[in-house]
């Protein structure tokens, strides 16, 4: 069906997510009017305005309609994989032994630097296809495995290319402040000045950057070092995000809040004071259970504090070759509920309306008039089933920009 041909989805149960974390915003016996790629009307079929009565009706046999899913934190563009070191660790090797054998982020940087843009795009496609098969219409993709100017730009070009070969919106994020490469070992400040900031300016000049991210952690960069990158982002009028408080409490959340960050991600070690700061700044807490699971973390994010202070919580895969080789948003929803006791309604909001907010996309993530017609249609009886099942995909159809 063409994107411009108007139609009405009928005989459906609709989780509008218009109420965000307060519930699903359910409509029983619902209808969704789609015209020119957008939602013209949504509500109970019994209330359908007369002007839409003669439009083509597409009955859904009682299926569930939700917003299409959004993965707001991924690293799906990279070279190689780290399955060997996963196996080494499970056979008793220490992280130091893995590193001496050439594993860790060093191996990903090496393999990414050695890949062409075409190879990086081709290698990312199976990971992107898995997300699309789960009902995703928007996927964020970060750089950060090049750690030199040329490769960071190549990663971002590959990310943009993904959106030209699949029906999906790609939001590309510059993550030059991800780690310090071997040639700058012990010289983090020099790396920020000589590589990260020049790479950001070059990427921005090519129109490759939607947001700027960093890794503020005891094994990465300090708040002062990240702030130098954020100042350039502000100069370039780019929004910021931040990996913060994943392994320790370094003060990254407070820094991100001062810069009105779109999101603060991981946040296992965030405090109630951090939650207050995020609430005041309007920053989303992006919860990443795949990394928590993979590295066998024990410090869970402060979900209760985020609820208490009305901090929007998104969920994402954090798909990456080291700490979260996860390519299923449905499994991320289940993990968020099982590991962190998020509710199924919070989990669905986390991969729809709150994920949209974390990417600065105000017209996606809800089923309501005026929103983009990005929808997922599911073979389930109730929305809680999406987070309940493990390794089961009930997607019936995906609609992107009104195109089925």
Short mmCIF file of C-alpha atoms in Angstrom, two decimals:
data_model
loop_
_atom_site.label_atom_id
_atom_site.label_comp_id
_atom_site.label_asym_id
_atom_site.label_seq_id
_atom_site.Cartn_x
_atom_site.Cartn_y
_atom_site.Cartn_z
CA UNK A 1 0.00 0.00 0.00
CA UNK A 2 1.37 3.43 -0.87
CA UNK A 3 2.22 5.88 1.87
CA UNK A 4 -0.23 8.46 0.49
CA UNK A 5 -3.33 6.25 0.15
CA UNK A 6 -5.55 6.96 3.18
CA UNK A 7 -7.01 4.10 5.19
CA UNK A 8 -8.59 3.21 8.53
CA UNK A 9 -7.35 0.40 10.75
CA UNK A 10 -10.41 -1.02 12.49
CA UNK A 11 -11.40 -3.79 14.91
CA UNK A 12 -8.30 -3.28 17.02
CA UNK A 13 -7.28 -2.82 20.61
CA UNK A 14 -5.00 0.21 20.78
CA UNK A 15 -2.32 0.97 23.34
CA UNK A 16 -1.92 4.65 22.55
CA UNK A 17 0.82 5.33 25.15
CA UNK A 18 -0.61 8.82 25.33
CA UNK A 19 -0.55 8.48 29.12
CA UNK A 20 3.13 7.54 29.16
CA UNK A 21 4.25 5.77 32.33
CA UNK A 22 0.78 6.14 33.87
CA UNK A 23 -0.58 3.32 31.72
CA UNK A 24 -1.10 1.97 28.25
CA UNK A 25 -3.80 4.46 27.27
CA UNK A 26 -5.97 1.60 26.02
CA UNK A 27 -8.80 1.96 23.53
CA UNK A 28 -11.04 -1.08 23.07
CA UNK A 29 -12.77 -1.59 19.75
CA UNK A 30 -10.53 1.08 18.31
CA UNK A 31 -9.72 2.61 14.95
CA UNK A 32 -6.73 4.53 13.61
CA UNK A 33 -7.08 6.84 10.61
CA UNK A 34 -3.89 7.17 8.54
CA UNK A 35 -3.48 9.83 5.88
CA UNK A 36 -0.33 11.05 4.13
CA UNK A 37 1.96 9.24 6.52
CA UNK A 38 0.43 10.60 9.69
CA UNK A 39 -2.31 9.68 12.15
CA UNK A 40 -5.37 11.81 11.38
CA UNK A 41 -7.53 10.37 14.16
CA UNK A 42 -7.50 7.59 16.76
CA UNK A 43 -10.29 6.47 19.05
CA UNK A 44 -13.18 4.06 19.48
CA UNK A 45 -14.63 2.90 16.16
CA UNK A 46 -18.07 3.87 17.42
CA UNK A 47 -16.85 7.49 17.54
CA UNK A 48 -15.28 7.48 14.06
CA UNK A 49 -16.06 10.84 12.39
CA UNK A 50 -18.36 10.62 9.38
CA UNK A 51 -15.69 12.05 7.07
CA UNK A 52 -13.70 8.81 7.39
CA UNK A 53 -16.61 6.39 7.00
CA UNK A 54 -16.10 5.92 3.25
CA UNK A 55 -12.31 5.51 3.45
CA UNK A 56 -10.79 2.07 2.96
CA UNK A 57 -11.18 0.06 6.18
CA UNK A 58 -8.61 -2.58 7.12
CA UNK A 59 -10.01 -4.84 9.89
CA UNK A 60 -7.41 -6.15 12.35
CA UNK A 61 -9.43 -9.03 13.87
CA UNK A 62 -8.95 -7.73 17.42
CA UNK A 63 -5.16 -7.45 17.22
CA UNK A 64 -3.21 -5.00 19.36
CA UNK A 65 -1.87 -1.79 17.83
CA UNK A 66 0.97 0.09 19.55
CA UNK A 67 3.40 2.72 18.40
CA UNK A 68 6.24 1.12 16.45
CA UNK A 69 9.19 0.42 18.75
CA UNK A 70 12.23 2.69 19.08
CA UNK A 71 15.73 1.59 20.08
CA UNK A 72 17.26 4.75 21.51
CA UNK A 73 20.73 3.36 22.38
CA UNK A 74 22.75 1.08 20.09
CA UNK A 75 26.29 0.61 18.82
CA UNK A 76 25.35 -1.66 15.89
CA UNK A 77 28.03 -0.33 13.50
CA UNK A 78 31.33 -2.04 14.29
CA UNK A 79 33.87 -4.47 12.93
CA UNK A 80 34.41 -8.05 14.07
CA UNK A 81 32.91 -9.61 17.17
CA UNK A 82 34.04 -10.64 20.64
CA UNK A 83 32.59 -14.12 20.92
CA UNK A 84 36.06 -15.58 21.48
CA UNK A 85 36.72 -13.46 24.56
CA UNK A 86 33.23 -14.31 25.84
CA UNK A 87 34.23 -17.94 25.61
CA UNK A 88 37.64 -17.24 27.19
CA UNK A 89 36.05 -15.55 30.19
CA UNK A 90 33.64 -18.45 30.70
CA UNK A 91 36.61 -20.80 30.60
CA UNK A 92 38.24 -18.88 33.44
CA UNK A 93 40.34 -16.20 31.75
CA UNK A 94 40.55 -12.86 33.56
CA UNK A 95 39.83 -9.54 31.86
CA UNK A 96 43.58 -8.86 31.95
CA UNK A 97 44.29 -12.14 30.18
CA UNK A 98 41.65 -11.37 27.58
CA UNK A 99 43.19 -7.94 27.01
CA UNK A 100 46.70 -9.40 26.66
CA UNK A 101 45.31 -11.78 24.04
CA UNK A 102 44.16 -8.77 22.03
CA UNK A 103 40.55 -8.76 23.21
CA UNK A 104 38.37 -6.02 24.62
CA UNK A 105 37.59 -2.72 22.95
CA UNK A 106 41.09 -2.75 21.40
CA UNK A 107 40.03 -5.64 19.15
CA UNK A 108 36.83 -3.87 18.09
CA UNK A 109 38.75 -0.68 17.32
CA UNK A 110 41.26 -2.64 15.26
CA UNK A 111 38.56 -4.46 13.28
CA UNK A 112 36.50 -1.29 12.79
CA UNK A 113 39.46 0.75 11.59
CA UNK A 114 40.25 -1.97 9.06
CA UNK A 115 36.76 -2.01 7.55
CA UNK A 116 35.37 0.02 4.68
CA UNK A 117 32.15 2.01 4.92
CA UNK A 118 30.45 -0.60 2.76
CA UNK A 119 31.65 -3.42 5.02
CA UNK A 120 30.52 -1.64 8.17
CA UNK A 121 27.08 -1.10 6.65
CA UNK A 122 26.80 -4.71 5.49
CA UNK A 123 27.91 -6.10 8.86
CA UNK A 124 25.40 -3.90 10.71
CA UNK A 125 22.45 -4.93 8.55
CA UNK A 126 21.70 -8.29 10.25
CA UNK A 127 21.64 -6.54 13.60
CA UNK A 128 19.37 -3.81 12.23
CA UNK A 129 17.12 -6.41 10.59
CA UNK A 130 16.68 -8.16 13.94
CA UNK A 131 15.51 -4.90 15.49
CA UNK A 132 13.17 -4.22 12.58
CA UNK A 133 11.73 -7.72 12.93
CA UNK A 134 10.88 -6.82 16.53
CA UNK A 135 8.79 -3.87 15.30
CA UNK A 136 11.31 -1.03 15.38
CA UNK A 137 10.88 1.99 13.13
CA UNK A 138 13.63 4.17 14.66
CA UNK A 139 17.12 3.05 15.69
CA UNK A 140 19.84 5.22 17.19
CA UNK A 141 23.40 4.33 16.12
CA UNK A 142 26.56 5.59 17.83
CA UNK A 143 30.11 5.97 16.60
CA UNK A 144 32.93 5.36 19.09
CA UNK A 145 34.83 2.31 17.82
CA UNK A 146 37.09 4.27 15.49
CA UNK A 147 38.72 6.65 17.97
CA UNK A 148 40.44 8.45 15.12
CA UNK A 149 38.95 11.11 12.89
CA UNK A 150 38.77 9.06 9.70
CA UNK A 151 37.10 6.00 11.23
CA UNK A 152 34.65 7.96 13.37
CA UNK A 153 33.43 9.68 10.20
CA UNK A 154 33.27 6.35 8.37
CA UNK A 155 31.13 4.85 11.14
CA UNK A 156 28.69 7.74 10.99
CA UNK A 157 28.46 7.53 7.21
CA UNK A 158 27.76 3.80 7.51
CA UNK A 159 25.05 4.53 10.08
CA UNK A 160 23.40 7.04 7.73
CA UNK A 161 23.63 4.50 4.89
CA UNK A 162 21.56 2.01 6.88
CA UNK A 163 18.57 4.31 6.58
CA UNK A 164 18.82 4.25 2.79
CA UNK A 165 18.65 0.45 2.45
CA UNK A 166 15.97 -0.26 5.06
CA UNK A 167 12.63 1.35 5.89
CA UNK A 168 13.75 2.75 9.22
CA UNK A 169 14.79 6.11 10.63
CA UNK A 170 18.41 6.21 11.79
CA UNK A 171 19.47 8.75 14.40
CA UNK A 172 23.27 8.99 14.42
CA UNK A 173 25.13 9.96 17.58
CA UNK A 174 28.77 11.05 17.80
CA UNK A 175 30.53 9.11 20.56
CA UNK A 176 34.14 10.09 20.03
CA UNK A 177 34.60 10.28 23.82
CA UNK A 178 34.01 6.55 24.21
CA UNK A 179 37.50 5.36 25.13
CA UNK A 180 41.13 6.35 24.67
CA UNK A 181 42.92 4.49 21.86
CA UNK A 182 46.23 2.76 22.48
CA UNK A 183 48.23 5.51 20.77
CA UNK A 184 46.89 8.00 23.34
CA UNK A 185 47.21 5.77 26.41
CA UNK A 186 47.54 7.93 29.52
CA UNK A 187 46.84 11.10 27.50
CA UNK A 188 43.09 11.48 27.67
CA UNK A 189 43.19 15.28 27.48
CA UNK A 190 45.33 15.21 24.36
CA UNK A 191 42.93 12.71 22.77
CA UNK A 192 39.95 14.98 23.49
CA UNK A 193 41.73 18.01 21.99
CA UNK A 194 43.48 16.38 19.05
CA UNK A 195 41.00 13.72 17.94
CA UNK A 196 37.57 13.85 19.57
CA UNK A 197 36.72 17.53 19.15
CA UNK A 198 38.16 17.82 15.61
CA UNK A 199 36.24 14.66 14.63
CA UNK A 200 33.03 16.15 16.04
CA UNK A 201 33.49 19.35 14.06
CA UNK A 202 34.23 17.40 10.88
CA UNK A 203 31.22 15.10 11.35
CA UNK A 204 28.95 18.06 12.00
CA UNK A 205 30.18 19.81 8.86
CA UNK A 206 29.12 16.72 6.86
CA UNK A 207 25.68 16.66 8.48
CA UNK A 208 26.35 13.29 10.11
CA UNK A 209 25.48 14.12 13.74
CA UNK A 210 22.07 14.22 15.43
CA UNK A 211 23.41 14.21 19.01
CA UNK A 212 26.67 14.02 20.96
CA UNK A 213 27.40 11.35 23.56
CA UNK A 214 30.28 10.46 25.88
CA UNK A 215 31.35 7.81 28.38
CA UNK A 216 31.84 9.37 31.80
CA UNK A 217 33.31 6.63 33.97
CA UNK A 218 36.39 5.73 35.97
CA UNK A 219 37.61 3.61 33.04
CA UNK A 220 36.82 6.33 30.48
CA UNK A 221 36.57 10.13 30.85
CA UNK A 222 36.06 12.56 33.72
CA UNK A 223 33.19 15.04 33.88
CA UNK A 224 35.62 17.89 33.11
CA UNK A 225 36.86 16.12 29.98
CA UNK A 226 33.32 15.35 28.81
CA UNK A 227 32.26 18.93 29.47
CA UNK A 228 34.84 20.17 26.94
CA UNK A 229 33.08 18.05 24.32
CA UNK A 230 29.66 19.23 25.48
CA UNK A 231 30.73 22.87 25.13
CA UNK A 232 31.54 22.25 21.47
CA UNK A 233 28.21 20.45 21.03
CA UNK A 234 26.43 23.48 22.45
CA UNK A 235 28.41 25.74 20.11
CA UNK A 236 27.26 23.57 17.19
CA UNK A 237 23.66 23.55 18.50
CA UNK A 238 23.67 19.77 18.96
CA UNK A 239 21.83 18.04 21.84
CA UNK A 240 23.84 15.86 24.20
CA UNK A 241 23.44 12.45 25.85
CA UNK A 242 25.73 10.64 28.27
CA UNK A 243 26.78 7.17 29.40
CA UNK A 244 26.99 7.81 33.14
CA UNK A 245 27.04 6.09 36.50
CA UNK A 246 27.27 2.59 34.99
CA UNK A 247 30.16 1.16 37.03
CA UNK A 248 30.70 3.85 39.66
CA UNK A 249 29.48 7.31 40.58
CA UNK A 250 31.56 9.94 38.79
CA UNK A 251 29.11 12.86 38.66
CA UNK A 252 28.26 12.46 35.00
CA UNK A 253 24.52 12.65 35.60
CA UNK A 254 24.79 16.06 37.22
CA UNK A 255 26.91 17.26 34.28
CA UNK A 256 24.39 15.92 31.77
CA UNK A 257 21.53 17.61 33.61
CA UNK A 258 23.37 20.95 33.57
CA UNK A 259 23.48 20.66 29.79
CA UNK A 260 19.80 19.64 29.55
CA UNK A 261 20.79 16.28 28.11
CA UNK A 262 18.21 14.38 26.11
CA UNK A 263 19.09 11.32 28.16
CA UNK A 264 21.42 9.84 30.73
CA UNK A 265 22.10 6.17 30.01
CA UNK A 266 22.92 3.15 32.20
CA UNK A 267 22.64 5.09 35.53
CA UNK A 268 23.01 2.04 37.79
CA UNK A 269 24.87 4.11 40.38
CA UNK A 270 22.70 7.23 40.08
CA UNK A 271 21.39 8.72 43.32
CA UNK A 272 18.15 10.38 44.36
CA UNK A 273 19.90 13.72 43.89
CA UNK A 274 20.71 12.67 40.33
CA UNK A 275 17.07 11.74 39.78
CA UNK A 276 16.00 15.19 40.97
CA UNK A 277 18.49 16.83 38.61
CA UNK A 278 17.28 14.74 35.67
CA UNK A 279 13.66 15.57 36.45
CA UNK A 280 14.44 19.29 36.55
CA UNK A 281 16.34 19.06 33.25
CA UNK A 282 13.74 16.89 31.53
CA UNK A 283 16.36 14.22 30.81
CA UNK A 284 15.27 10.63 30.17
CA UNK A 285 16.84 7.77 32.12
CA UNK A 286 17.76 5.13 29.53
CA UNK A 287 17.79 1.71 31.20
CA UNK A 288 20.07 -0.89 29.57
CA UNK A 289 19.44 -4.34 31.03
CA UNK A 290 21.46 -6.14 28.35
CA UNK A 291 24.74 -4.74 29.67
CA UNK A 292 23.70 -5.34 33.28
CA UNK A 293 23.00 -8.98 32.39
CA UNK A 294 26.08 -9.58 30.25
CA UNK A 295 28.67 -8.19 32.66
CA UNK A 296 26.80 -9.72 35.62
CA UNK A 297 26.36 -6.40 37.39
CA UNK A 298 24.76 -6.35 40.83
CA UNK A 299 23.96 -2.65 41.24
CA UNK A 300 20.50 -2.05 39.74
CA UNK A 301 19.42 1.41 38.56
CA UNK A 302 17.29 3.37 41.06
CA UNK A 303 13.93 2.70 39.41
CA UNK A 304 11.99 3.72 42.53
CA UNK A 305 13.74 7.10 42.65
CA UNK A 306 13.03 7.71 38.98
CA UNK A 307 9.37 6.93 39.61
CA UNK A 308 9.30 9.13 42.71
CA UNK A 309 10.64 12.14 40.82
CA UNK A 310 8.73 11.46 37.57
CA UNK A 311 11.82 10.83 35.47
CA UNK A 312 10.82 9.28 32.15
CA UNK A 313 12.45 5.85 31.72
CA UNK A 314 13.37 4.46 28.32
CA UNK A 315 14.60 0.95 27.57
CA UNK A 316 17.12 0.07 24.85
CA UNK A 317 19.27 -2.83 23.70
CA UNK A 318 22.69 -1.12 23.96
CA UNK A 319 23.61 -3.57 21.18
CA UNK A 320 27.41 -3.71 21.07
CA UNK A 321 30.07 -6.39 20.59
CA UNK A 322 31.35 -6.43 24.14
CA UNK A 323 28.95 -5.79 26.98
CA UNK A 324 25.54 -6.20 25.34
CA UNK A 325 25.28 -8.33 22.17
CA UNK A 326 21.50 -7.94 22.34
CA UNK A 327 19.38 -7.33 19.24
CA UNK A 328 15.83 -7.69 20.60
CA UNK A 329 13.78 -4.86 22.05
CA UNK A 330 11.18 -7.38 23.15
CA UNK A 331 13.80 -9.19 25.22
CA UNK A 332 15.02 -5.85 26.58
CA UNK A 333 11.45 -5.22 27.76
CA UNK A 334 11.34 -8.59 29.51
CA UNK A 335 14.74 -7.95 31.12
CA UNK A 336 13.64 -4.52 32.33
CA UNK A 337 10.68 -6.12 34.07
CA UNK A 338 12.45 -9.23 35.37
CA UNK A 339 15.78 -7.71 36.44
CA UNK A 340 14.64 -4.26 37.55
CA UNK A 341 10.95 -4.78 38.39
CA UNK A 342 9.73 -2.27 35.85
CA UNK A 343 6.07 -2.79 35.05
CA UNK A 344 5.03 -4.02 31.59
CA UNK A 345 3.41 -0.62 30.99
CA UNK A 346 6.68 1.13 31.89
CA UNK A 347 8.55 -1.25 29.59
CA UNK A 348 6.29 -0.50 26.63
CA UNK A 349 6.49 3.23 27.28
CA UNK A 350 10.25 2.74 27.51
CA UNK A 351 10.52 1.52 23.92
CA UNK A 352 7.95 3.95 22.49
CA UNK A 353 7.07 7.37 23.87
CA UNK A 354 9.98 7.68 26.30
CA UNK A 355 12.47 6.36 23.76
CA UNK A 356 11.21 9.01 21.33
CA UNK A 357 11.82 11.67 23.97
CA UNK A 358 15.33 10.31 24.55
CA UNK A 359 16.06 10.95 20.86
CA UNK A 360 14.32 14.30 20.64
CA UNK A 361 11.58 13.05 18.27
CA UNK A 362 8.37 14.72 19.46
CA UNK A 363 6.07 13.29 16.76
CA UNK A 364 6.73 9.58 17.33
CA UNK A 365 6.06 7.06 20.08
CA UNK A 366 2.29 7.58 20.55
CA UNK A 367 -0.87 6.61 18.69
CA UNK A 368 -2.61 9.97 18.53
CA UNK A 369 -3.72 12.54 15.99
CA UNK A 370 -0.80 14.48 14.54
CA UNK A 371 1.80 11.81 15.22
CA UNK A 372 3.75 10.04 12.52
CA UNK A 373 2.01 6.81 11.48
CA UNK A 374 4.74 4.49 12.77
CA UNK A 375 2.77 1.57 14.19
CA UNK A 376 3.21 -2.06 15.19
CA UNK A 377 0.36 -4.57 14.98
CA UNK A 378 0.68 -7.60 17.27
CA UNK A 379 -0.91 -11.03 17.56
CA UNK A 380 -1.50 -10.69 21.30
CA UNK A 381 -4.53 -10.28 23.54
CA UNK A 382 -3.05 -7.75 25.94
CA UNK A 383 -0.04 -5.37 25.85
CA UNK A 384 1.55 -7.03 28.88
CA UNK A 385 2.28 -10.07 26.69
CA UNK A 386 4.97 -8.11 24.85
CA UNK A 387 7.13 -8.01 27.99
CA UNK A 388 5.98 -11.36 29.35
CA UNK A 389 7.19 -13.77 26.70
CA UNK A 390 10.85 -14.76 26.28
CA UNK A 391 12.24 -15.46 22.81
CA UNK A 392 8.85 -15.12 21.14
CA UNK A 393 7.95 -12.50 18.54
CA UNK A 394 4.21 -11.89 17.97
CA UNK A 395 4.64 -9.05 15.44
CA UNK A 396 1.97 -9.19 12.71
CA UNK A 397 2.78 -6.10 10.69
CA UNK A 398 4.92 -2.98 10.94
CA UNK A 399 3.78 0.38 9.55
CA UNK A 400 6.35 3.12 8.94
CA UNK A 401 5.28 6.56 7.80
CA UNK A 402 1.88 5.09 6.94
CA UNK A 403 3.34 2.45 4.60
CA UNK A 404 2.37 -1.09 5.56
#
